[in-house]
C-alpha positions as a LaTeX table, in Angstrom:
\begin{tabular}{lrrr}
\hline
Residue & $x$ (\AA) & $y$ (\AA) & $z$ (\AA) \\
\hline
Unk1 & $-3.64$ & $-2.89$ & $-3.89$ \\
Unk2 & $-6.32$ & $-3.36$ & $-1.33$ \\
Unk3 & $-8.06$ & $-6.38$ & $-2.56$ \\
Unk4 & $-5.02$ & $-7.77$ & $-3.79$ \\
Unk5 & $-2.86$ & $-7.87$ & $-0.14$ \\
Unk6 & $-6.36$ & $-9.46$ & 1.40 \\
Unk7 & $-6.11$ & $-12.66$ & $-1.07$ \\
Unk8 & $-2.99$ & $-12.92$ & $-0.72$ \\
Unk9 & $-3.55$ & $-13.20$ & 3.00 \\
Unk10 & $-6.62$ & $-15.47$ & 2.59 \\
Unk11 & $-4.58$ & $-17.45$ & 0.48 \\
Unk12 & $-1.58$ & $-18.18$ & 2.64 \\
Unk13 & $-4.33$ & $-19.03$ & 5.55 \\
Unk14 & $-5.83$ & $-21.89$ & 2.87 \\
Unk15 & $-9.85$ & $-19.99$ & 2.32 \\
Unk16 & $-8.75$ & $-20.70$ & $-1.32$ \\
Unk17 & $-12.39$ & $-19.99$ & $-2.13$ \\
Unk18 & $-12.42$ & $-16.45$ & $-0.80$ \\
Unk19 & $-8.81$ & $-15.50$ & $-1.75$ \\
Unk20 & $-9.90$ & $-16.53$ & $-5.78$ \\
Unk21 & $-12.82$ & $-14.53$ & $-5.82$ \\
Unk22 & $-10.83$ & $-11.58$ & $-4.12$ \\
Unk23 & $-8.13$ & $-12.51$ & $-6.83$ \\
Unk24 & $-10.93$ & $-11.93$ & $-9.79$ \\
Unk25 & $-12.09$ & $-8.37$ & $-8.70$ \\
Unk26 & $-8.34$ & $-7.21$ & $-8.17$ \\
Unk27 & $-7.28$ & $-8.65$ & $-11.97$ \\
Unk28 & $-11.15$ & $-6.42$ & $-12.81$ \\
Unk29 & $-9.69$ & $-3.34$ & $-10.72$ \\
Unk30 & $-6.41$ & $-3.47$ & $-11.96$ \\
Unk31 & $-7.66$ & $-3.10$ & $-15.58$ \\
Unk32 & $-10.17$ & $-0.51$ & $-14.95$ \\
Unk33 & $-7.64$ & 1.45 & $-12.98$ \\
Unk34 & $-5.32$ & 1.14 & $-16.32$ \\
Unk35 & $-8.00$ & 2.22 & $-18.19$ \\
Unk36 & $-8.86$ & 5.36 & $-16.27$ \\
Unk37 & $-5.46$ & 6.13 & $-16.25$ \\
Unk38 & $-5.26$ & 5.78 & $-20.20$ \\
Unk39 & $-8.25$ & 8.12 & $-20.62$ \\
Unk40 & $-6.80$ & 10.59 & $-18.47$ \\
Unk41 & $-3.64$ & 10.38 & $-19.97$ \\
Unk42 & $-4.45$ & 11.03 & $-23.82$ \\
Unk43 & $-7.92$ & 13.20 & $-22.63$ \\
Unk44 & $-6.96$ & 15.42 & $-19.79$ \\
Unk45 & $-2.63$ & 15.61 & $-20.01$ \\
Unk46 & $-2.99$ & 18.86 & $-18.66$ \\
Unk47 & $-4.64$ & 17.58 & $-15.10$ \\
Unk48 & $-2.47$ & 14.62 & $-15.35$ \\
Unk49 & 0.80 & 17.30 & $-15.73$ \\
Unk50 & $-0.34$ & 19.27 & $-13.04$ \\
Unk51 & $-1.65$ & 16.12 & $-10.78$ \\
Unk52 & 2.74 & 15.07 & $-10.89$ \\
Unk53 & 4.20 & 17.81 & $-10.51$ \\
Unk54 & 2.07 & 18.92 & $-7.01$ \\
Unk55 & 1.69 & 17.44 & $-3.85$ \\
Unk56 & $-0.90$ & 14.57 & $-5.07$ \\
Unk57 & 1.75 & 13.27 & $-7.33$ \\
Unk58 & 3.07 & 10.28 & $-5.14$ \\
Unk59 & $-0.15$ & 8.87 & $-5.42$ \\
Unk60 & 0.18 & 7.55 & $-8.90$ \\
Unk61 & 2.91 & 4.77 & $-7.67$ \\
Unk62 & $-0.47$ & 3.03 & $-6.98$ \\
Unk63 & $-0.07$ & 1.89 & $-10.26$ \\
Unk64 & 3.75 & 0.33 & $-9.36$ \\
Unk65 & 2.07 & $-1.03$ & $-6.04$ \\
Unk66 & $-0.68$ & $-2.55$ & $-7.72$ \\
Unk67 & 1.18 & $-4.39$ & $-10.23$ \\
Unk68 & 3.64 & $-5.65$ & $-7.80$ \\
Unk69 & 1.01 & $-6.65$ & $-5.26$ \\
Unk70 & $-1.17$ & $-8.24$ & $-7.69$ \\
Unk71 & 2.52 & $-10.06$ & $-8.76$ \\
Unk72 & 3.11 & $-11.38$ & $-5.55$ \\
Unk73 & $-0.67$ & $-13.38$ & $-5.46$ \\
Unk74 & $-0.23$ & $-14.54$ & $-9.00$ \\
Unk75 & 3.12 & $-16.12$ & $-7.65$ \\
Unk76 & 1.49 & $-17.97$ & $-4.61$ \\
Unk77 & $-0.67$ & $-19.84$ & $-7.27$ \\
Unk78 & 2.31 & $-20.33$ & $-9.40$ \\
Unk79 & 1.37 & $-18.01$ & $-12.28$ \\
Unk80 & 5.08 & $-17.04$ & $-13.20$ \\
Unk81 & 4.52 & $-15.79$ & $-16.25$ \\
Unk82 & 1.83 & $-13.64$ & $-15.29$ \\
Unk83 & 3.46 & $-12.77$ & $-11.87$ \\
Unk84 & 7.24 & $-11.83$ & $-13.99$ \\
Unk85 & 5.01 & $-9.65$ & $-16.37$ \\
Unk86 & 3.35 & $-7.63$ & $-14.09$ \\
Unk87 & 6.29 & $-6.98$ & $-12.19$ \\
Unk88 & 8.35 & $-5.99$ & $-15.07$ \\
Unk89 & 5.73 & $-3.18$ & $-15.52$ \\
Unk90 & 5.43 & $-2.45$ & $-11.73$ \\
Unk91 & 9.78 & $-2.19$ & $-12.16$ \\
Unk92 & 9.67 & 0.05 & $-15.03$ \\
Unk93 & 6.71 & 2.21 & $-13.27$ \\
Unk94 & 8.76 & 2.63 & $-10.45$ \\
Unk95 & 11.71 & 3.75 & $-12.51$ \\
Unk96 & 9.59 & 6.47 & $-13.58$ \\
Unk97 & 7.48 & 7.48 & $-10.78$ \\
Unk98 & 10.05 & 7.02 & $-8.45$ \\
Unk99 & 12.19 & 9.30 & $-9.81$ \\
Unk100 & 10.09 & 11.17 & $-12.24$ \\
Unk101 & 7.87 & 12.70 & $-9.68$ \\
Unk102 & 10.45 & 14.18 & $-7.14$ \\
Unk103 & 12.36 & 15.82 & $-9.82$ \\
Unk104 & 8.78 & 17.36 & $-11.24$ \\
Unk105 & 8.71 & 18.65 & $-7.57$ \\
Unk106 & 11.63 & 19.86 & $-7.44$ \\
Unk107 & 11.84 & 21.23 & $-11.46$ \\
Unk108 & 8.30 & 22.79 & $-11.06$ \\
Unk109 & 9.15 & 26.22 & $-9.68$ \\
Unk110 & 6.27 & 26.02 & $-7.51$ \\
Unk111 & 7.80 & 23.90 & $-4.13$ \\
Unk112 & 5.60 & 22.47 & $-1.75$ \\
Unk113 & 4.83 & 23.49 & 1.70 \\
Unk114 & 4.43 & 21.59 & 4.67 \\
Unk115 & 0.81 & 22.03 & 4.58 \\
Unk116 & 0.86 & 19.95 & 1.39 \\
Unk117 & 2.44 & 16.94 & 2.97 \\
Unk118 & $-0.45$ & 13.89 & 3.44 \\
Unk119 & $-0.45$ & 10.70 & 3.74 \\
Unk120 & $-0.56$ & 9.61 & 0.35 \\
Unk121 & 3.64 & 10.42 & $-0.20$ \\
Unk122 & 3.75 & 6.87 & 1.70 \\
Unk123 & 3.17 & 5.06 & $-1.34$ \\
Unk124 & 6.55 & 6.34 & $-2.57$ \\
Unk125 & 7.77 & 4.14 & $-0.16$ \\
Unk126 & 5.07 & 1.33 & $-0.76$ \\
Unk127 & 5.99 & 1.22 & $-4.59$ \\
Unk128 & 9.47 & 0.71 & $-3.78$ \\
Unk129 & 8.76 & $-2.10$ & $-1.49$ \\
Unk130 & 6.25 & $-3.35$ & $-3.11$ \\
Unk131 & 8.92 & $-4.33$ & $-6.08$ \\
Unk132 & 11.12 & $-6.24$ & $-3.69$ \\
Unk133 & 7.66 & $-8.49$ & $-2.69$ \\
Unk134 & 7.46 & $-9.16$ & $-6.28$ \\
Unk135 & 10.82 & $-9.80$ & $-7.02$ \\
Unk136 & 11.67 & $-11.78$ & $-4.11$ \\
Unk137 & 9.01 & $-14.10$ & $-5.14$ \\
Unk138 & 9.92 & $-14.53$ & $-8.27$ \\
Unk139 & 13.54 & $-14.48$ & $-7.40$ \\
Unk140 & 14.01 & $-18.18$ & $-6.48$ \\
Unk141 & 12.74 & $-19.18$ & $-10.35$ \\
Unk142 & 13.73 & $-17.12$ & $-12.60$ \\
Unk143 & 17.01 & $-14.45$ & $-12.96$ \\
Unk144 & 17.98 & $-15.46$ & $-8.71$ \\
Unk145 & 20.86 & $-13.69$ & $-8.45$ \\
Unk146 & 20.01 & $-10.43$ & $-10.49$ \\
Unk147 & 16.41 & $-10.34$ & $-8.45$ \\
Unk148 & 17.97 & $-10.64$ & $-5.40$ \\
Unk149 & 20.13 & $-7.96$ & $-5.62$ \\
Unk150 & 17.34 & $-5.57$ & $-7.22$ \\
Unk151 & 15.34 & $-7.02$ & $-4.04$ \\
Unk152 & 17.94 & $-6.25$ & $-1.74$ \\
Unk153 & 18.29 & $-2.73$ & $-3.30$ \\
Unk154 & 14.74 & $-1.55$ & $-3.76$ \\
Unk155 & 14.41 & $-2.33$ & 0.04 \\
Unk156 & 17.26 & $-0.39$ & 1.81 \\
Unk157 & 16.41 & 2.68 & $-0.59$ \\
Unk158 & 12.82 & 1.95 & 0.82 \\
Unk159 & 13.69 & 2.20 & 4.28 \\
Unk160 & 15.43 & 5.75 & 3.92 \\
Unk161 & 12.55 & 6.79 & 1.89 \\
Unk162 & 10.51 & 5.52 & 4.97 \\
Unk163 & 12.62 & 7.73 & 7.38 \\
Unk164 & 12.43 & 11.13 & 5.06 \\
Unk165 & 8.36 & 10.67 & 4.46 \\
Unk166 & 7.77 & 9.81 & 7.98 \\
Unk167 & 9.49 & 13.02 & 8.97 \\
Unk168 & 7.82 & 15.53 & 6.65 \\
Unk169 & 4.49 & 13.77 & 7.87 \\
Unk170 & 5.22 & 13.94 & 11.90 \\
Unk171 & 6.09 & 17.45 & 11.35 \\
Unk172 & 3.58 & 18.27 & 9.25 \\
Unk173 & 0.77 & 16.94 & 12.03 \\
Unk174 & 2.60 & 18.61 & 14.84 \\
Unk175 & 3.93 & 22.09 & 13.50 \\
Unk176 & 0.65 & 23.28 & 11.26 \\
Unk177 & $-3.19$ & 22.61 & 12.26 \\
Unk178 & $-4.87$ & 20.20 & 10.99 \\
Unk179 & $-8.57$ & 19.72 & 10.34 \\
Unk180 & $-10.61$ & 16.34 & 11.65 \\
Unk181 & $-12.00$ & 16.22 & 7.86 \\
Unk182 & $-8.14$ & 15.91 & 6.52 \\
Unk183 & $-6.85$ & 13.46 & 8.63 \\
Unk184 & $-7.17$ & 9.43 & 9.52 \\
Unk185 & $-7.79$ & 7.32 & 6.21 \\
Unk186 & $-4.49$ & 8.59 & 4.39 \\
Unk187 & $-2.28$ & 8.29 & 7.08 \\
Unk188 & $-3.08$ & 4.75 & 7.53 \\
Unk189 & $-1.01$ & 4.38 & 4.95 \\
Unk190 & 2.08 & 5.47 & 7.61 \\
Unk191 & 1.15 & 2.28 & 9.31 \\
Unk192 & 1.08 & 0.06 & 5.25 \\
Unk193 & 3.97 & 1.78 & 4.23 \\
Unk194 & 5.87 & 0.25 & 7.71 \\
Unk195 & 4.16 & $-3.02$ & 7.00 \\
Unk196 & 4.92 & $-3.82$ & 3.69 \\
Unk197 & 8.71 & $-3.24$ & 4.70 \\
Unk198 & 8.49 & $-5.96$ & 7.21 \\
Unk199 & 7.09 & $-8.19$ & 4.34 \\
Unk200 & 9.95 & $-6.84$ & 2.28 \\
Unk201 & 12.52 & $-8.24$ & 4.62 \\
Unk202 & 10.39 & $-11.59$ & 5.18 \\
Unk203 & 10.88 & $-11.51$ & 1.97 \\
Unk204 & 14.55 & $-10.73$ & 1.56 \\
Unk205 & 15.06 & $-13.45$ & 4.23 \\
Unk206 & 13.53 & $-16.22$ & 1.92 \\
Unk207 & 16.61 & $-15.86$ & $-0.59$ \\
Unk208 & 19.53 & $-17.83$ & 0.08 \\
Unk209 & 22.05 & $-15.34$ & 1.56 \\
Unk210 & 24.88 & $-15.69$ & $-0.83$ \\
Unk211 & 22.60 & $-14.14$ & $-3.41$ \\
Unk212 & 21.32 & $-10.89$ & $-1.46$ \\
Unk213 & 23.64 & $-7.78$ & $-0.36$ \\
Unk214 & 22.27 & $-7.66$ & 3.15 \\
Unk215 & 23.01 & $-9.77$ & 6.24 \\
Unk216 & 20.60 & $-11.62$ & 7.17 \\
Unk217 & 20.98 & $-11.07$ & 10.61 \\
Unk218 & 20.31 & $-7.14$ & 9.93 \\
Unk219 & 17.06 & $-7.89$ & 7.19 \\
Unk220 & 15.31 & $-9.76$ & 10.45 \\
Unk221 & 16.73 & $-7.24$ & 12.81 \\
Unk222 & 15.55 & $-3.95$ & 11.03 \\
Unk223 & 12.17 & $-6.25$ & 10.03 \\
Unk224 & 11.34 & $-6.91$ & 13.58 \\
Unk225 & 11.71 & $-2.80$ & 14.49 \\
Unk226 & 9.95 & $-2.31$ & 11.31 \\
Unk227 & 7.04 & $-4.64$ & 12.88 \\
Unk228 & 7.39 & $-3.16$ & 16.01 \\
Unk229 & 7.03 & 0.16 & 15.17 \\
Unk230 & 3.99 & $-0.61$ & 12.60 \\
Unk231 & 2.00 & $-1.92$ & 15.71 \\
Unk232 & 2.71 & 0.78 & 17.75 \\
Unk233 & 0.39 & 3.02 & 15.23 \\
Unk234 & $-2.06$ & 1.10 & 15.30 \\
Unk235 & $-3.82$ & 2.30 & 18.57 \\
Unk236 & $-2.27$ & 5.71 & 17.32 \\
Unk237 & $-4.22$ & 5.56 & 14.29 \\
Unk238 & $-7.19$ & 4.33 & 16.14 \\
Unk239 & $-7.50$ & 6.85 & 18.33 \\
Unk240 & $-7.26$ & 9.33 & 15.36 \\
Unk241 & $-10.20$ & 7.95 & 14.22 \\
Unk242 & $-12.39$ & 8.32 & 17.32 \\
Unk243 & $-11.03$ & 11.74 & 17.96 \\
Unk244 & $-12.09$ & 12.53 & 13.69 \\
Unk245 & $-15.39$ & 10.91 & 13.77 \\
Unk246 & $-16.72$ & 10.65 & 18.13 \\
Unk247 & $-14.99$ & 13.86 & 18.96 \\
Unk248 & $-15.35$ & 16.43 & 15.94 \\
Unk249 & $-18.51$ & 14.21 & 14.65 \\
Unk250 & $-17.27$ & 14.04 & 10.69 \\
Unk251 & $-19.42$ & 11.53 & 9.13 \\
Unk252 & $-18.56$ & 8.03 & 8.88 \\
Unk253 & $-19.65$ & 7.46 & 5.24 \\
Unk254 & $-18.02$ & 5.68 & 2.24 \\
Unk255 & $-15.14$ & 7.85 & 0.65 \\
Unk256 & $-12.36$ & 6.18 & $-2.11$ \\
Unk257 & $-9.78$ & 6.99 & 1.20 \\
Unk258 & $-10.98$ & 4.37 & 3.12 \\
Unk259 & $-9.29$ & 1.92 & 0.71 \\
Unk260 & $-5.82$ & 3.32 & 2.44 \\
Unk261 & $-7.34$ & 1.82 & 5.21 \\
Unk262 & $-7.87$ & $-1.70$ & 4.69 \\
Unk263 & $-4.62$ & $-1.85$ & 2.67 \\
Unk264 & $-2.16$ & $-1.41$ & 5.26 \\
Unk265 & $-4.54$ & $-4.04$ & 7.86 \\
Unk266 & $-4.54$ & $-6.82$ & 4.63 \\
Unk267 & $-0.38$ & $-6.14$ & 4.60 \\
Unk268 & $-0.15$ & $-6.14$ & 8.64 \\
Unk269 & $-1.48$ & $-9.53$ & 8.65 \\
Unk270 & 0.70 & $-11.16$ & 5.79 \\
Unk271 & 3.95 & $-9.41$ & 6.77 \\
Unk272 & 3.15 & $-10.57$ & 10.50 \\
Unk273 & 2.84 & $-14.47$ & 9.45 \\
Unk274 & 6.06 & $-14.19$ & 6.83 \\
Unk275 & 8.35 & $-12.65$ & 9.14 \\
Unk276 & 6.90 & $-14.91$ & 12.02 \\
Unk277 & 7.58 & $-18.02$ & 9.76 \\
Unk278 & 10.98 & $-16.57$ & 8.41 \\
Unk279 & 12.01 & $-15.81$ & 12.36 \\
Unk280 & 10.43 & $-18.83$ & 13.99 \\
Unk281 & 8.11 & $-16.67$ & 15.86 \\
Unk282 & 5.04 & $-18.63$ & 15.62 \\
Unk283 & 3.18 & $-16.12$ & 17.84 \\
Unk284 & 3.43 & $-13.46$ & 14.78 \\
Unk285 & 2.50 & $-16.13$ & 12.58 \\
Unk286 & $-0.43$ & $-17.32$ & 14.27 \\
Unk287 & $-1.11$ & $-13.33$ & 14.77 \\
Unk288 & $-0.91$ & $-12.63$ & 11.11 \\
Unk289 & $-3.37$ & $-15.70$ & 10.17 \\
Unk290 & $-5.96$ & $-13.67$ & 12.60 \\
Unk291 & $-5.51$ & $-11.08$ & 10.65 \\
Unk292 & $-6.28$ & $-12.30$ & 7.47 \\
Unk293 & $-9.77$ & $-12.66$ & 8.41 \\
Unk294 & $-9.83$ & $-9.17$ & 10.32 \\
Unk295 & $-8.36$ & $-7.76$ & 6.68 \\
Unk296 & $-11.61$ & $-9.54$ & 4.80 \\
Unk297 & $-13.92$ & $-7.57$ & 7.39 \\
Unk298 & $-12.80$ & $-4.33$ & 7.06 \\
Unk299 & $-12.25$ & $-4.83$ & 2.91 \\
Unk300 & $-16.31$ & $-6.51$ & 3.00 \\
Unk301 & $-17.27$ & $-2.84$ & 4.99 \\
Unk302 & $-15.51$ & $-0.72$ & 2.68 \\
Unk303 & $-16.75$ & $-2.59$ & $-0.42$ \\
Unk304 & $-20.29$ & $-2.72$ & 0.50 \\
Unk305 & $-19.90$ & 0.71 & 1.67 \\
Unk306 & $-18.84$ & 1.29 & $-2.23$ \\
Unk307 & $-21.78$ & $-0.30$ & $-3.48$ \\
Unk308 & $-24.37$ & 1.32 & $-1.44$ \\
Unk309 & $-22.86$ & 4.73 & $-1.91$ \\
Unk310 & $-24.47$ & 5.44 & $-5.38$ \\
Unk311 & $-27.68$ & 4.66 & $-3.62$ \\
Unk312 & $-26.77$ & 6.79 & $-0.60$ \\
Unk313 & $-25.89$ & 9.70 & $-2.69$ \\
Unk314 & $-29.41$ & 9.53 & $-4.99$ \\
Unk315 & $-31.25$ & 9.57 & $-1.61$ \\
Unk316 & $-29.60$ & 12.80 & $-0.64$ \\
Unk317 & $-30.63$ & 14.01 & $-3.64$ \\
Unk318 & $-33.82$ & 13.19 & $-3.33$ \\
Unk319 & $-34.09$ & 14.53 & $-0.01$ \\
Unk320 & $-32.91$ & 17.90 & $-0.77$ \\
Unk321 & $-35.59$ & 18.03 & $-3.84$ \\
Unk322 & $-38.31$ & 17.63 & $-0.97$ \\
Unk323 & $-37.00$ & 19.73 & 1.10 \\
Unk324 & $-37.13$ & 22.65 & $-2.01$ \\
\hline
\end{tabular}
């Protein structure tokens, strides 16, 4: 998802070079993330069962956001085939997911309480949006009408979705406590789940209007609150982290979470220069090409941050053998 939003943003800004080696080690990550998933699947069902039907079980539409995200880049270079593929299995994913893992919350016995709620039940709402990038793109060469109507559809169920996660979260941070170590990297994922419904609607607003179910009038309307809104968390989220790791001094070290992070700044930056091309706003354009480069500095911090971390982790161990 990650490394796939930040070539596609490098790519639209023309650092082809970048954006294809970007594009190689999200094709890599997508296929080891199918293969852990496999394993999992056929070697530990039983964590797998549980992992869906709890709170951590809106995390697996990673693999309909993935596949959707990775769609959209293959269809900037023209790779249709590749592009209508993946999003056929980032479609029938969210078929699943999407529905499957509410009703195992709901079917479980168990419920869920407020507590519970994190960050990571954004990407319900990123896997549904993420199919209308997909399709949209793929929408003006293959199928038009039928994708455009799926397009149009995936995103106004997205934008409720939006609304009933975004409530559980903000009362979940204001009515129960919450620890420094808990918050900040997930939630950023408030601020991608906002963003990649503007670039839904930038989208949307690409397809000739007879062929889509929405005004478009009201896609650029509820895009540009969408926008507005997303940029308002940013110094929110900001200050989150200063108050996590300045405040209540949680060390800043690498963690798979911080990939929530540069996610949502890679889709700020490409929904920003679609909707500002789609609007005529050639301030959010130009803002959104800025970002593209601010995406590939926070995604080179995490990633080296990945590398070093085996490293880090045998020099703790290390340490603590001295110290015995």
């Amino acid at each position: 998802m990650a490394t796939g939003i930040v070539s596609t943003a490098l790519a639209e800004h023309g650092a082809t070079a970048p954006s294809a080696v970007l594009l190689w080690i999200a094709a890599a990550g997508y296929a080891v993330l199918w293969a852990g998933y496999l394993w999992r699947l056929v070697f530990r069902w039983q964590d797998v069962r549980t992992d869906l039907a709890g709170p951590r079980g809106f995390a697996f539409l990673t693999i309909v956001a993935s596949s959707d995200v990775l769609a959209g880049r293959l269809a900037v270079d023209r790779h249709y085939v590749a592009a209508a593929a993946l999003t056929v299995v980032g479609a029938t994913g969210w078929l699943v997911l999407g529905y499957g893992v509410p009703m195992l919350l709901i079917s479980s016995g168990r419920g869920v309480s407020l507590r519970q709620v994190n960050g990571t039940w954004f990407i319900w709402v990123v896997g549904t949006q993420s199919v209308v990038v997909a399709t949209a793109a793929l929408a003006p060469h293959t199928w038009g009408r039928a994708l455009a109507v799926l397009a149009s559809v995936c995103w106004a169920v997205g934008l409720v979705q939006y609304l009933l996660v975004a409530a559980l979260a903000l009362a979940r941070l204001l009515l129960e406590p919450v620890e420094p170590t808990e918050l900040v990297p997930p939630y950023w994922v408030f601020m991608g789940a906002a963003a990649i419904s503007v670039l839904a609607g930038a989208r949307l607003l690409r397809i000739p209007a007879a062929d889509t179910l929405l005004p478009g009038t009201f896609v650029l309307g509820v895009s540009a609150v969408a926008w507005s809104f997303c940029t308002w968390l940013i110094p929110l989220l900001l200050a989150l982290g200063v108050w996590r790791h300045v405040l209540h001094r949680v060390p800043l070290h690498y963690e798979t979470s911080l990939w929530s992070m540069v996610f949502p700044v890679g889709m700020y930056g490409v929904a920003s220069r679609e909707l500002g091309e789609a609007a005529g706003w050639d301030w959010m354009a130009a803002t959104g090409a800025g970002e593209a480069w601010v995406a590939l500095a926070v995604w080179s911090a995490v990633f080296a941050g990945m590398l070093a971390s085996p490293l880090t982790a045998l020099q703790h161990s290390r340490n603590r053998g001295q110290q015995k």
